[in-house]
Amino acid sequence: MVTAHAAPRAQVLVASNRGPVSYALKEDGSLESKRGGGGLVSGLSAIGSDVESVWVCAALGDGDREAVRRGVGETGVRMLDIDPVVFSDAYNGIANSVLWFVQHMLYQTPLEPVFDAEFRRQWASYEAYNRAFAEALAAEAGVGARVLVQDYHLALVPGMLRSLRPDLRIAHFSHTPWAPVDYFRMLPDDIARQLLRGMLGADRLGFLTWRWASAFAASVSGVLGADEGEVVGSPGAEGRVFFRHGVVAGEPAARETDIAVYPLGADGDFLRRRSHEADVEERMAALREQIGPDRRTIVRVDRTELSKNIVRGLLAYRHLLDTHPEWRERVVHVAFAYPSRQDLAVYREYTEEVGRVADEINSAYGTAGWTPVVLHVQDDFARSLAAYRLADVALVNPVRDGMNLVAKEVPVVSDAGCVLVLSREAGAFAELGEDAIVVNPYDVTGTAAALHAGLSMAEEERAERTKRLAAAGTALPPRRWFLAQLEALGG
């Protein structure tokens, strides 16, 4: 077990709210660690043991904080014990209740947002939270190190870190959409400018699609204006796009921030291997029993996140049963809706509404031998993979989503091939739209028609589409996605 270095020498650093390891306090007072996965973990492991790396993350719970206090930790991980009130304000109050809502365009604008004194108090915590990360990175980084900062939680870090350590090469990656400039400008003017300047402290900004990169560039031009620099190039076209700082103001050595796109893909090799392990086979048998023999399946796997549009998906399924009664008792909607952010009231209410609508459909249409909606709310990765394999139609209909990896994962795992019904507002649409049935996520009747078309599609066409979807969805798997960003910062 290792704590911070005596002298900073890390050459590759990652910063994210959630780290690669978490700790839980056991009844006997000992700490139990759990290792996570994903693109950042596999990417860091790919750089080799000869390159020293550090992952800076926040302590998220009592177990994590106790690990920090005891000086317990994994080699190459620095966990920050940020004051719980500051963390809650920054994470729940600003990141998840303001920035997430802006980028996903979720506000009911007649009533919200309200940027009052409480917002300003929470914003000060968001600044302090970002400053803690910037200072930790500055302390850990060797001369000229490469730093990859992740997501909207840490939007101010690049600018803060740039002022502390101008020698570093800094990247920031946005895993969310970026709102159109008119919606982004809903934020108070000084806050909008601070966010943009914070991100533009990076040498390179990464986005999941050109649509989100274009929206960011438009926000820079619309909010900061020509007095602070200019966007050079067109984010929708091929070629280099960047923001040139201070060029209008006549700085003698204007700095540039590149804007780039890295469309994160599914890890095909891992999914194919993992989806055929014994626990997945067990879940498949249980699901088949729930579904019943010879029935078709419409599958969705989501967190009960407001942007995922689960309720409208259920309403579309109900409309399908209304308008195409021939599907009654022949199809089951397998809906996995795993609770998310239940410490926020609006998320608890949304989770309850998902359950209410599912129960309503089952009450209205169910028979002694057929349950129209099989709803699971307990997170179970093996069961999700089992559902992927059984899917005839995969429903991915978010109102707005940075990417949505489920859309890329299901075609990789599906046993017999599946039809993807995909929202045009998902980032995955840019790569998968040609072979999916594309829907307007607000159009319940249109989504119902798409579900009918998917269930009715000829087997040969479905198989061909699935092959193309799987190829497109695995074009930039997590490890390559990470390394591509690292390499773009130079050796």
Tab-separated table of C-alpha atoms in Angstrom:
chain	number	residue	atom	x	y	z
A	1	MET	CA	0.000	0.000	0.000
A	2	VAL	CA	1.359	3.369	-1.052
A	3	THR	CA	0.429	6.961	-0.242
A	4	ALA	CA	1.545	10.143	-2.027
A	5	HIS	CA	5.017	10.287	-3.529
A	6	ALA	CA	7.856	11.980	-1.642
A	7	ALA	CA	8.541	13.962	-4.831
A	8	PRO	CA	6.115	14.373	-7.741
A	9	ARG	CA	7.092	12.128	-10.614
A	10	ALA	CA	3.904	10.727	-12.150
A	11	GLN	CA	3.918	11.102	-15.919
A	12	VAL	CA	0.293	10.114	-16.595
A	13	LEU	CA	-2.537	11.269	-14.325
A	14	VAL	CA	-6.295	10.705	-14.431
A	15	ALA	CA	-8.801	12.763	-12.454
A	16	SER	CA	-12.423	11.723	-11.973
A	17	ASN	CA	-15.075	11.966	-9.298
A	18	ARG	CA	-15.295	8.173	-8.944
A	19	GLY	CA	-12.057	6.232	-8.734
A	20	PRO	CA	-11.031	2.703	-9.691
A	21	VAL	CA	-11.455	1.341	-6.174
A	22	SER	CA	-13.945	1.782	-3.348
A	23	TYR	CA	-13.896	0.737	0.303
A	24	ALA	CA	-16.569	-0.551	2.675
A	25	LEU	CA	-16.329	-0.815	6.464
A	26	LYS	CA	-16.997	-4.340	7.712
A	27	GLU	CA	-18.587	-5.143	11.078
A	28	ASP	CA	-15.208	-6.012	12.589
A	29	GLY	CA	-13.847	-2.589	11.642
A	30	SER	CA	-11.702	-3.814	8.769
A	31	LEU	CA	-11.899	-2.348	5.279
A	32	GLU	CA	-13.000	-4.298	2.230
A	33	SER	CA	-11.942	-3.008	-1.186
A	34	LYS	CA	-13.760	-3.421	-4.481
A	35	ARG	CA	-12.051	-2.832	-7.797
A	36	GLY	CA	-13.941	-1.211	-10.680
A	37	GLY	CA	-13.521	-1.587	-14.421
A	38	GLY	CA	-14.123	0.448	-17.557
A	39	GLY	CA	-12.148	2.308	-20.155
A	40	LEU	CA	-10.014	4.386	-17.812
A	41	VAL	CA	-8.907	1.327	-15.822
A	42	SER	CA	-8.018	-0.702	-18.917
A	43	GLY	CA	-6.407	2.318	-20.559
A	44	LEU	CA	-4.146	3.057	-17.621
A	45	SER	CA	-3.119	-0.597	-17.434
A	46	ALA	CA	-2.160	-0.425	-21.108
A	47	ILE	CA	0.495	2.268	-20.690
A	48	GLY	CA	2.953	-0.154	-19.067
A	49	SER	CA	4.627	-0.370	-15.679
A	50	ASP	CA	7.579	1.739	-16.838
A	51	VAL	CA	5.354	4.845	-16.905
A	52	GLU	CA	4.352	5.984	-13.436
A	53	SER	CA	0.683	6.905	-13.190
A	54	VAL	CA	-1.657	8.322	-10.558
A	55	TRP	CA	-5.445	8.374	-10.419
A	56	VAL	CA	-6.897	11.225	-8.343
A	57	CYS	CA	-10.503	10.696	-7.208
A	58	ALA	CA	-12.897	11.640	-4.430
A	59	ALA	CA	-13.691	9.616	-1.330
A	60	LEU	CA	-17.372	8.860	-1.940
A	61	GLY	CA	-18.497	7.219	1.285
A	62	ASP	CA	-17.600	6.441	4.863
A	63	GLY	CA	-15.450	3.468	3.845
A	64	ASP	CA	-13.443	5.582	1.394
A	65	ARG	CA	-12.946	8.345	3.954
A	66	GLU	CA	-11.831	5.858	6.577
A	67	ALA	CA	-9.328	4.403	4.096
A	68	VAL	CA	-7.870	7.884	3.563
A	69	ARG	CA	-7.661	8.502	7.302
A	70	ARG	CA	-5.866	5.195	7.888
A	71	GLY	CA	-3.482	5.818	5.015
A	72	VAL	CA	-4.779	2.736	3.234
A	73	GLY	CA	-4.800	2.770	-0.526
A	74	GLU	CA	-3.769	1.101	-3.742
A	75	THR	CA	-0.585	1.961	-5.551
A	76	GLY	CA	-1.214	4.781	-7.978
A	77	VAL	CA	-4.526	5.937	-6.466
A	78	ARG	CA	-4.862	9.163	-4.494
A	79	MET	CA	-8.261	9.529	-2.879
A	80	LEU	CA	-9.304	12.986	-1.645
A	81	ASP	CA	-11.233	13.248	1.619
A	82	ILE	CA	-13.205	16.381	0.746
A	83	ASP	CA	-15.469	17.796	3.464
A	84	PRO	CA	-18.817	15.932	3.140
A	85	VAL	CA	-20.845	19.182	3.004
A	86	VAL	CA	-18.603	20.611	0.282
A	87	PHE	CA	-18.779	17.338	-1.621
A	88	SER	CA	-22.585	17.149	-1.391
A	89	ASP	CA	-22.974	20.753	-2.541
A	90	ALA	CA	-20.599	20.234	-5.459
A	91	TYR	CA	-21.803	16.787	-6.528
A	92	ASN	CA	-25.539	16.861	-5.826
A	93	GLY	CA	-26.189	20.593	-5.727
A	94	ILE	CA	-24.216	21.721	-8.784
A	95	ALA	CA	-22.905	18.819	-10.900
A	96	ASN	CA	-26.027	16.637	-10.853
A	97	SER	CA	-28.760	19.214	-10.231
A	98	VAL	CA	-27.506	22.061	-12.437
A	99	LEU	CA	-24.808	21.082	-14.936
A	100	TRP	CA	-26.395	17.716	-15.754
A	101	PHE	CA	-29.802	19.366	-16.170
A	102	VAL	CA	-28.406	22.067	-18.461
A	103	GLN	CA	-26.454	19.694	-20.715
A	104	HIS	CA	-29.396	17.271	-20.965
A	105	MET	CA	-31.942	20.102	-21.309
A	106	LEU	CA	-34.116	18.695	-18.513
A	107	TYR	CA	-35.417	21.829	-16.819
A	108	GLN	CA	-39.145	22.655	-16.618
A	109	THR	CA	-38.361	26.242	-17.476
A	110	PRO	CA	-41.568	27.908	-16.197
A	111	LEU	CA	-40.471	26.935	-12.679
A	112	GLU	CA	-36.742	26.158	-12.821
A	113	PRO	CA	-33.875	26.820	-12.547
A	114	VAL	CA	-33.709	29.467	-9.827
A	115	PHE	CA	-30.186	30.812	-9.415
A	116	ASP	CA	-30.446	32.336	-5.958
A	117	ALA	CA	-28.214	32.777	-2.922
A	118	GLU	CA	-28.307	29.033	-2.193
A	119	PHE	CA	-27.042	28.324	-5.704
A	120	ARG	CA	-24.160	30.751	-5.164
A	121	ARG	CA	-23.296	29.055	-1.865
A	122	GLN	CA	-23.233	25.661	-3.578
A	123	TRP	CA	-21.214	27.064	-6.474
A	124	ALA	CA	-18.508	28.123	-3.991
A	125	SER	CA	-18.364	24.463	-2.902
A	126	TYR	CA	-18.068	23.356	-6.540
A	127	GLU	CA	-15.102	25.719	-6.900
A	128	ALA	CA	-13.513	24.338	-3.717
A	129	TYR	CA	-14.069	20.754	-4.866
A	130	ASN	CA	-12.407	21.465	-8.226
A	131	ARG	CA	-9.572	23.322	-6.498
A	132	ALA	CA	-8.857	20.290	-4.301
A	133	PHE	CA	-8.430	18.165	-7.425
A	134	ALA	CA	-6.254	20.761	-9.158
A	135	GLU	CA	-3.957	21.058	-6.161
A	136	ALA	CA	-3.653	17.286	-5.789
A	137	LEU	CA	-2.814	16.880	-9.473
A	138	ALA	CA	-0.256	19.685	-9.288
A	139	ALA	CA	1.378	17.990	-6.307
A	140	GLU	CA	1.494	14.535	-7.923
A	141	ALA	CA	2.527	15.403	-11.487
A	142	GLY	CA	6.076	15.185	-12.707
A	143	VAL	CA	7.509	17.818	-15.040
A	144	GLY	CA	5.643	17.896	-18.352
A	145	ALA	CA	3.235	15.127	-17.291
A	146	ARG	CA	0.031	14.332	-19.175
A	147	VAL	CA	-3.226	14.808	-17.261
A	148	LEU	CA	-6.640	13.500	-18.366
A	149	VAL	CA	-9.512	15.175	-16.498
A	150	GLN	CA	-12.953	13.566	-16.719
A	151	ASP	CA	-16.388	15.110	-17.078
A	152	TYR	CA	-18.638	17.900	-15.857
A	153	HIS	CA	-17.830	17.343	-12.182
A	154	LEU	CA	-14.341	18.743	-12.846
A	155	ALA	CA	-14.959	21.399	-15.493
A	156	LEU	CA	-12.923	24.040	-13.636
A	157	VAL	CA	-9.884	21.833	-13.027
A	158	PRO	CA	-8.026	22.459	-16.337
A	159	GLY	CA	-7.913	26.231	-15.833
A	160	MET	CA	-6.985	25.944	-12.160
A	161	LEU	CA	-4.303	23.369	-12.907
A	162	ARG	CA	-2.930	25.453	-15.787
A	163	SER	CA	-2.313	28.364	-13.392
A	164	LEU	CA	-0.597	26.068	-10.876
A	165	ARG	CA	1.455	24.001	-13.344
A	166	PRO	CA	1.799	25.602	-16.812
A	167	ASP	CA	4.280	22.863	-17.777
A	168	LEU	CA	1.627	20.140	-17.802
A	169	ARG	CA	-0.212	18.821	-20.875
A	170	ILE	CA	-3.888	18.761	-19.940
A	171	ALA	CA	-6.917	17.135	-21.547
A	172	HIS	CA	-10.556	17.227	-20.475
A	173	PHE	CA	-13.207	14.793	-21.703
A	174	SER	CA	-16.971	15.433	-21.600
A	175	HIS	CA	-19.045	12.257	-21.248
A	176	THR	CA	-22.320	14.192	-21.515
A	177	PRO	CA	-23.958	16.072	-24.374
A	178	TRP	CA	-23.325	19.798	-24.684
A	179	ALA	CA	-26.369	22.044	-24.715
A	180	PRO	CA	-27.142	24.435	-27.586
A	181	VAL	CA	-25.747	27.875	-26.844
A	182	ASP	CA	-29.153	29.450	-26.124
A	183	TYR	CA	-29.880	26.786	-23.506
A	184	PHE	CA	-26.354	26.920	-22.055
A	185	ARG	CA	-26.805	30.662	-21.581
A	186	MET	CA	-29.548	29.893	-19.073
A	187	LEU	CA	-26.665	29.785	-16.588
A	188	PRO	CA	-25.737	33.107	-14.971
A	189	ASP	CA	-23.356	34.944	-17.308
A	190	ASP	CA	-20.389	34.868	-14.937
A	191	ILE	CA	-20.872	31.133	-14.260
A	192	ALA	CA	-21.123	30.301	-17.966
A	193	ARG	CA	-17.906	32.214	-18.622
A	194	GLN	CA	-16.145	30.555	-15.689
A	195	LEU	CA	-17.090	27.062	-16.914
A	196	LEU	CA	-15.871	27.723	-20.434
A	197	ARG	CA	-12.646	29.355	-19.312
A	198	GLY	CA	-12.057	26.488	-16.916
A	199	MET	CA	-12.357	23.905	-19.679
A	200	LEU	CA	-10.309	26.002	-22.099
A	201	GLY	CA	-7.412	25.753	-19.685
A	202	ALA	CA	-6.865	22.346	-21.289
A	203	ASP	CA	-4.658	21.732	-24.304
A	204	ARG	CA	-7.272	19.361	-25.704
A	205	LEU	CA	-11.006	18.952	-25.133
A	206	GLY	CA	-12.643	15.659	-26.033
A	207	PHE	CA	-16.310	15.040	-26.863
A	208	LEU	CA	-18.286	11.942	-27.827
A	209	THR	CA	-19.702	13.346	-31.095
A	210	TRP	CA	-19.210	16.310	-33.403
A	211	ARG	CA	-22.696	17.454	-32.467
A	212	TRP	CA	-21.617	18.035	-28.868
A	213	ALA	CA	-18.274	19.528	-29.952
A	214	SER	CA	-20.103	21.935	-32.282
A	215	ALA	CA	-22.423	23.015	-29.476
A	216	PHE	CA	-19.426	23.670	-27.222
A	217	ALA	CA	-17.723	25.737	-29.929
A	218	ALA	CA	-20.927	27.742	-30.390
A	219	SER	CA	-21.055	28.369	-26.640
A	220	VAL	CA	-17.481	29.617	-26.660
A	221	SER	CA	-18.219	32.011	-29.518
A	222	GLY	CA	-21.550	33.131	-28.084
A	223	VAL	CA	-20.522	33.562	-24.452
A	224	LEU	CA	-16.854	34.537	-24.515
A	225	GLY	CA	-16.925	36.371	-27.831
A	226	ALA	CA	-14.111	37.609	-30.013
A	227	ASP	CA	-12.466	39.626	-27.236
A	228	GLU	CA	-11.118	36.394	-25.693
A	229	GLY	CA	-10.198	34.478	-28.845
A	230	GLU	CA	-11.816	32.623	-31.699
A	231	VAL	CA	-12.879	29.169	-32.780
A	232	VAL	CA	-10.961	28.176	-35.895
A	233	GLY	CA	-12.530	25.600	-38.214
A	234	SER	CA	-15.954	23.997	-38.381
A	235	PRO	CA	-16.615	21.206	-35.842
A	236	GLY	CA	-19.038	19.514	-38.231
A	237	ALA	CA	-16.417	19.089	-40.927
A	238	GLU	CA	-13.205	17.133	-41.298
A	239	GLY	CA	-10.029	18.806	-40.180
A	240	ARG	CA	-8.597	20.428	-37.085
A	241	VAL	CA	-10.837	22.592	-34.931
A	242	PHE	CA	-9.411	24.641	-32.090
A	243	PHE	CA	-9.873	27.709	-29.954
A	244	ARG	CA	-7.133	30.292	-30.300
A	245	HIS	CA	-6.819	32.207	-27.033
A	246	GLY	CA	-6.307	35.952	-27.059
A	247	VAL	CA	-5.683	36.258	-30.779
A	248	VAL	CA	-7.937	39.300	-31.126
A	249	ALA	CA	-6.473	40.889	-28.034
A	250	GLY	CA	-3.092	40.574	-29.712
A	251	GLU	CA	-1.263	38.324	-27.284
A	252	PRO	CA	2.284	37.823	-28.569
A	253	ALA	CA	2.102	34.048	-28.132
A	254	ALA	CA	-1.508	32.960	-28.346
A	255	ARG	CA	-2.256	29.530	-26.870
A	256	GLU	CA	-4.526	27.013	-28.566
A	257	THR	CA	-7.031	24.471	-27.238
A	258	ASP	CA	-7.828	21.644	-29.643
A	259	ILE	CA	-11.397	20.337	-29.833
A	260	ALA	CA	-11.563	16.649	-30.773
A	261	VAL	CA	-14.034	13.774	-30.937
A	262	TYR	CA	-13.503	10.294	-29.474
A	263	PRO	CA	-16.680	8.176	-29.868
A	264	LEU	CA	-16.298	5.683	-27.032
A	265	GLY	CA	-17.255	2.160	-28.121
A	266	ALA	CA	-18.137	-1.107	-26.448
A	267	ASP	CA	-15.505	-3.628	-25.366
A	268	GLY	CA	-16.535	-6.410	-27.730
A	269	ASP	CA	-14.008	-9.024	-26.615
A	270	PHE	CA	-14.933	-8.628	-22.955
A	271	LEU	CA	-18.679	-8.659	-23.621
A	272	ARG	CA	-18.576	-11.774	-25.807
A	273	ARG	CA	-16.540	-13.653	-23.205
A	274	ARG	CA	-18.436	-12.428	-20.137
A	275	SER	CA	-21.885	-13.019	-21.639
A	276	HIS	CA	-21.280	-16.776	-21.861
A	277	GLU	CA	-20.149	-17.373	-18.284
A	278	ALA	CA	-22.144	-19.599	-15.931
A	279	ASP	CA	-23.935	-16.851	-13.980
A	280	VAL	CA	-25.248	-15.332	-17.222
A	281	GLU	CA	-26.536	-18.722	-18.366
A	282	GLU	CA	-28.360	-19.068	-15.026
A	283	ARG	CA	-29.967	-15.624	-15.434
A	284	MET	CA	-31.013	-16.529	-18.983
A	285	ALA	CA	-32.842	-19.609	-17.761
A	286	ALA	CA	-34.658	-17.574	-15.104
A	287	LEU	CA	-35.621	-14.868	-17.602
A	288	ARG	CA	-36.895	-17.408	-20.132
A	289	GLU	CA	-39.119	-18.848	-17.422
A	290	GLN	CA	-40.468	-15.383	-16.613
A	291	ILE	CA	-41.017	-14.510	-20.277
A	292	GLY	CA	-42.635	-17.799	-21.233
A	293	PRO	CA	-42.049	-20.052	-24.240
A	294	ASP	CA	-41.886	-18.778	-27.830
A	295	ARG	CA	-42.420	-15.124	-26.952
A	296	ARG	CA	-40.581	-12.190	-28.509
A	297	THR	CA	-38.728	-9.711	-26.300
A	298	ILE	CA	-38.315	-5.953	-26.251
A	299	VAL	CA	-35.369	-5.235	-23.953
A	300	ARG	CA	-34.160	-2.063	-22.292
A	301	VAL	CA	-31.410	-1.690	-19.692
A	302	ASP	CA	-31.043	1.709	-18.030
A	303	ARG	CA	-30.521	3.539	-14.811
A	304	THR	CA	-33.646	5.425	-13.704
A	305	GLU	CA	-32.000	8.604	-14.902
A	306	LEU	CA	-34.412	11.347	-15.997
A	307	SER	CA	-32.808	11.594	-19.426
A	308	LYS	CA	-33.263	7.872	-20.218
A	309	ASN	CA	-36.973	8.334	-21.048
A	310	ILE	CA	-38.124	5.054	-19.500
A	311	VAL	CA	-41.680	6.208	-18.858
A	312	ARG	CA	-42.299	7.205	-22.491
A	313	GLY	CA	-40.827	3.867	-23.540
A	314	LEU	CA	-43.396	2.077	-21.395
A	315	LEU	CA	-46.168	4.270	-22.792
A	316	ALA	CA	-45.031	3.392	-26.326
A	317	TYR	CA	-45.207	-0.307	-25.451
A	318	ARG	CA	-48.714	0.186	-24.097
A	319	HIS	CA	-49.699	1.931	-27.344
A	320	LEU	CA	-48.229	-1.011	-29.289
A	321	LEU	CA	-50.495	-3.403	-27.369
A	322	ASP	CA	-53.460	-1.086	-28.020
A	323	THR	CA	-52.924	-0.634	-31.752
A	324	HIS	CA	-51.512	-4.067	-32.569
A	325	PRO	CA	-53.448	-6.511	-30.403
A	326	GLU	CA	-51.884	-9.362	-32.371
A	327	TRP	CA	-48.792	-8.888	-30.180
A	328	ARG	CA	-50.678	-9.513	-26.952
A	329	GLU	CA	-49.405	-12.666	-25.247
A	330	ARG	CA	-46.703	-12.920	-27.957
A	331	VAL	CA	-44.250	-10.308	-26.670
A	332	VAL	CA	-42.769	-9.279	-23.310
A	333	HIS	CA	-41.104	-5.992	-22.481
A	334	VAL	CA	-38.064	-6.853	-20.343
A	335	ALA	CA	-37.274	-3.559	-18.626
A	336	PHE	CA	-34.320	-3.183	-16.300
A	337	ALA	CA	-34.512	0.183	-14.539
A	338	TYR	CA	-31.773	0.384	-11.951
A	339	PRO	CA	-32.288	3.146	-9.343
A	340	SER	CA	-29.982	6.132	-9.744
A	341	ARG	CA	-29.267	9.180	-7.542
A	342	GLN	CA	-31.943	8.254	-5.025
A	343	ASP	CA	-30.672	10.950	-2.654
A	344	LEU	CA	-32.415	13.470	-4.952
A	345	ALA	CA	-36.212	13.663	-4.617
A	346	VAL	CA	-36.864	14.134	-8.337
A	347	TYR	CA	-35.080	10.852	-9.081
A	348	ARG	CA	-37.011	8.974	-6.389
A	349	GLU	CA	-40.259	10.272	-7.846
A	350	TYR	CA	-39.230	9.255	-11.358
A	351	THR	CA	-38.303	5.746	-10.188
A	352	GLU	CA	-41.708	5.428	-8.544
A	353	GLU	CA	-43.423	6.550	-11.765
A	354	VAL	CA	-41.583	3.874	-13.755
A	355	GLY	CA	-42.908	1.210	-11.401
A	356	ARG	CA	-46.422	2.681	-11.421
A	357	VAL	CA	-46.695	2.689	-15.234
A	358	ALA	CA	-45.310	-0.852	-15.485
A	359	ASP	CA	-47.866	-2.073	-12.917
A	360	GLU	CA	-50.636	-0.273	-14.792
A	361	ILE	CA	-49.752	-2.038	-18.052
A	362	ASN	CA	-49.614	-5.429	-16.340
A	363	SER	CA	-52.979	-4.810	-14.663
A	364	ALA	CA	-54.643	-3.670	-17.883
A	365	TYR	CA	-53.310	-6.348	-20.255
A	366	GLY	CA	-51.837	-9.207	-18.237
A	367	THR	CA	-53.372	-12.676	-18.239
A	368	ALA	CA	-52.896	-15.743	-16.087
A	369	GLY	CA	-50.075	-16.936	-18.341
A	370	TRP	CA	-48.605	-13.628	-19.562
A	371	THR	CA	-46.983	-10.705	-17.777
A	372	PRO	CA	-46.556	-7.941	-20.400
A	373	VAL	CA	-43.776	-6.082	-18.526
A	374	VAL	CA	-41.022	-7.860	-16.611
A	375	LEU	CA	-39.477	-5.069	-14.551
A	376	HIS	CA	-36.279	-5.473	-12.529
A	377	VAL	CA	-34.893	-2.649	-10.391
A	378	GLN	CA	-32.006	-4.463	-8.671
A	379	ASP	CA	-28.724	-3.876	-10.513
A	380	ASP	CA	-27.338	-7.156	-11.837
A	381	PHE	CA	-24.773	-7.055	-14.649
A	382	ALA	CA	-25.027	-10.772	-15.400
A	383	ARG	CA	-28.799	-10.459	-15.762
A	384	SER	CA	-28.363	-7.455	-18.063
A	385	LEU	CA	-26.086	-9.525	-20.312
A	386	ALA	CA	-28.640	-12.347	-20.289
A	387	ALA	CA	-31.305	-9.886	-21.453
A	388	TYR	CA	-28.969	-8.625	-24.185
A	389	ARG	CA	-28.619	-12.171	-25.485
A	390	LEU	CA	-32.387	-12.723	-25.491
A	391	ALA	CA	-33.309	-9.404	-27.117
A	392	ASP	CA	-35.331	-9.386	-30.331
A	393	VAL	CA	-35.688	-5.606	-30.128
A	394	ALA	CA	-33.516	-3.280	-28.044
A	395	LEU	CA	-35.205	-0.009	-27.038
A	396	VAL	CA	-32.816	2.894	-26.451
A	397	ASN	CA	-34.882	6.089	-26.479
A	398	PRO	CA	-33.218	8.759	-24.297
A	399	VAL	CA	-34.410	12.332	-24.535
A	400	ARG	CA	-30.706	13.210	-24.642
A	401	ASP	CA	-27.587	11.153	-24.029
A	402	GLY	CA	-23.882	11.773	-24.505
A	403	MET	CA	-23.419	8.350	-26.100
A	404	ASN	CA	-25.392	5.425	-24.580
A	405	LEU	CA	-23.233	2.319	-24.584
A	406	VAL	CA	-26.221	-0.020	-24.212
A	407	ALA	CA	-27.048	0.748	-27.856
A	408	LYS	CA	-23.574	-0.479	-28.787
A	409	GLU	CA	-23.450	-3.445	-26.417
A	410	VAL	CA	-26.698	-5.254	-27.243
A	411	PRO	CA	-25.848	-5.990	-30.911
A	412	VAL	CA	-22.484	-7.421	-29.818
A	413	VAL	CA	-24.054	-9.872	-27.359
A	414	SER	CA	-27.409	-10.742	-28.988
A	415	ASP	CA	-27.641	-14.462	-29.795
A	416	ALA	CA	-30.021	-14.323	-32.743
A	417	GLY	CA	-29.580	-10.720	-33.826
A	418	CYS	CA	-31.718	-7.824	-32.621
A	419	VAL	CA	-33.336	-4.706	-34.022
A	420	LEU	CA	-32.158	-1.467	-32.417
A	421	VAL	CA	-34.850	1.179	-31.879
A	422	LEU	CA	-32.732	4.249	-31.227
A	423	SER	CA	-33.435	7.849	-30.257
A	424	ARG	CA	-31.972	10.429	-32.598
A	425	GLU	CA	-30.967	12.336	-29.439
A	426	ALA	CA	-28.477	9.671	-28.313
A	427	GLY	CA	-24.844	10.294	-29.183
A	428	ALA	CA	-24.741	6.724	-30.528
A	429	PHE	CA	-27.085	7.847	-33.335
A	430	ALA	CA	-24.104	9.410	-35.149
A	431	GLU	CA	-22.559	5.949	-35.666
A	432	LEU	CA	-25.528	3.583	-35.485
A	433	GLY	CA	-28.397	5.555	-37.012
A	434	GLU	CA	-28.061	4.050	-40.472
A	435	ASP	CA	-28.801	0.500	-39.256
A	436	ALA	CA	-31.213	1.326	-36.420
A	437	ILE	CA	-34.894	2.249	-36.526
A	438	VAL	CA	-34.616	5.881	-35.465
A	439	VAL	CA	-37.239	7.607	-33.328
A	440	ASN	CA	-38.088	11.010	-31.939
A	441	PRO	CA	-37.928	10.244	-28.191
A	442	TYR	CA	-40.929	12.443	-27.386
A	443	ASP	CA	-43.172	10.731	-29.974
A	444	VAL	CA	-44.873	7.853	-28.168
A	445	THR	CA	-46.958	6.749	-31.166
A	446	GLY	CA	-43.925	6.896	-33.447
A	447	THR	CA	-41.918	4.796	-30.994
A	448	ALA	CA	-44.756	2.254	-30.837
A	449	ALA	CA	-44.702	2.034	-34.641
A	450	ALA	CA	-40.932	1.496	-34.508
A	451	LEU	CA	-41.356	-1.326	-31.994
A	452	HIS	CA	-43.903	-2.979	-34.299
A	453	ALA	CA	-41.535	-2.608	-37.260
A	454	GLY	CA	-38.705	-4.117	-35.219
A	455	LEU	CA	-40.764	-7.095	-34.093
A	456	SER	CA	-41.948	-7.642	-37.666
A	457	MET	CA	-38.545	-7.360	-39.378
A	458	ALA	CA	-37.411	-10.319	-41.461
A	459	GLU	CA	-34.786	-12.500	-39.789
A	460	GLU	CA	-32.203	-12.045	-42.547
A	461	GLU	CA	-32.405	-8.241	-42.479
A	462	ARG	CA	-32.249	-8.233	-38.693
A	463	ALA	CA	-29.096	-10.384	-38.742
A	464	GLU	CA	-27.363	-8.159	-41.311
A	465	ARG	CA	-28.187	-5.001	-39.412
A	466	THR	CA	-26.920	-6.546	-36.179
A	467	LYS	CA	-23.547	-7.360	-37.752
A	468	ARG	CA	-23.098	-3.791	-38.965
A	469	LEU	CA	-24.233	-2.347	-35.630
A	470	ALA	CA	-21.782	-4.549	-33.720
A	471	ALA	CA	-18.904	-3.521	-35.995
A	472	ALA	CA	-19.687	0.182	-35.651
A	473	GLY	CA	-20.284	-0.095	-31.911
A	474	THR	CA	-16.869	-1.640	-31.213
A	475	ALA	CA	-14.820	0.589	-33.540
A	476	LEU	CA	-13.175	2.480	-30.649
A	477	PRO	CA	-13.228	0.215	-27.568
A	478	PRO	CA	-12.407	1.690	-24.148
A	479	ARG	CA	-8.706	0.874	-24.136
A	480	ARG	CA	-8.090	2.443	-27.554
A	481	TRP	CA	-10.368	5.370	-26.660
A	482	PHE	CA	-8.189	6.173	-23.648
A	483	LEU	CA	-4.868	5.683	-25.417
A	484	ALA	CA	-5.954	7.835	-28.381
A	485	GLN	CA	-6.511	10.774	-26.023
A	486	LEU	CA	-3.245	10.157	-24.222
A	487	GLU	CA	-1.278	9.963	-27.474
A	488	ALA	CA	-2.873	13.203	-28.702
A	489	LEU	CA	-1.203	15.006	-25.787
A	490	GLY	CA	2.189	13.914	-27.099
A	491	GLY	CA	4.854	11.594	-25.765
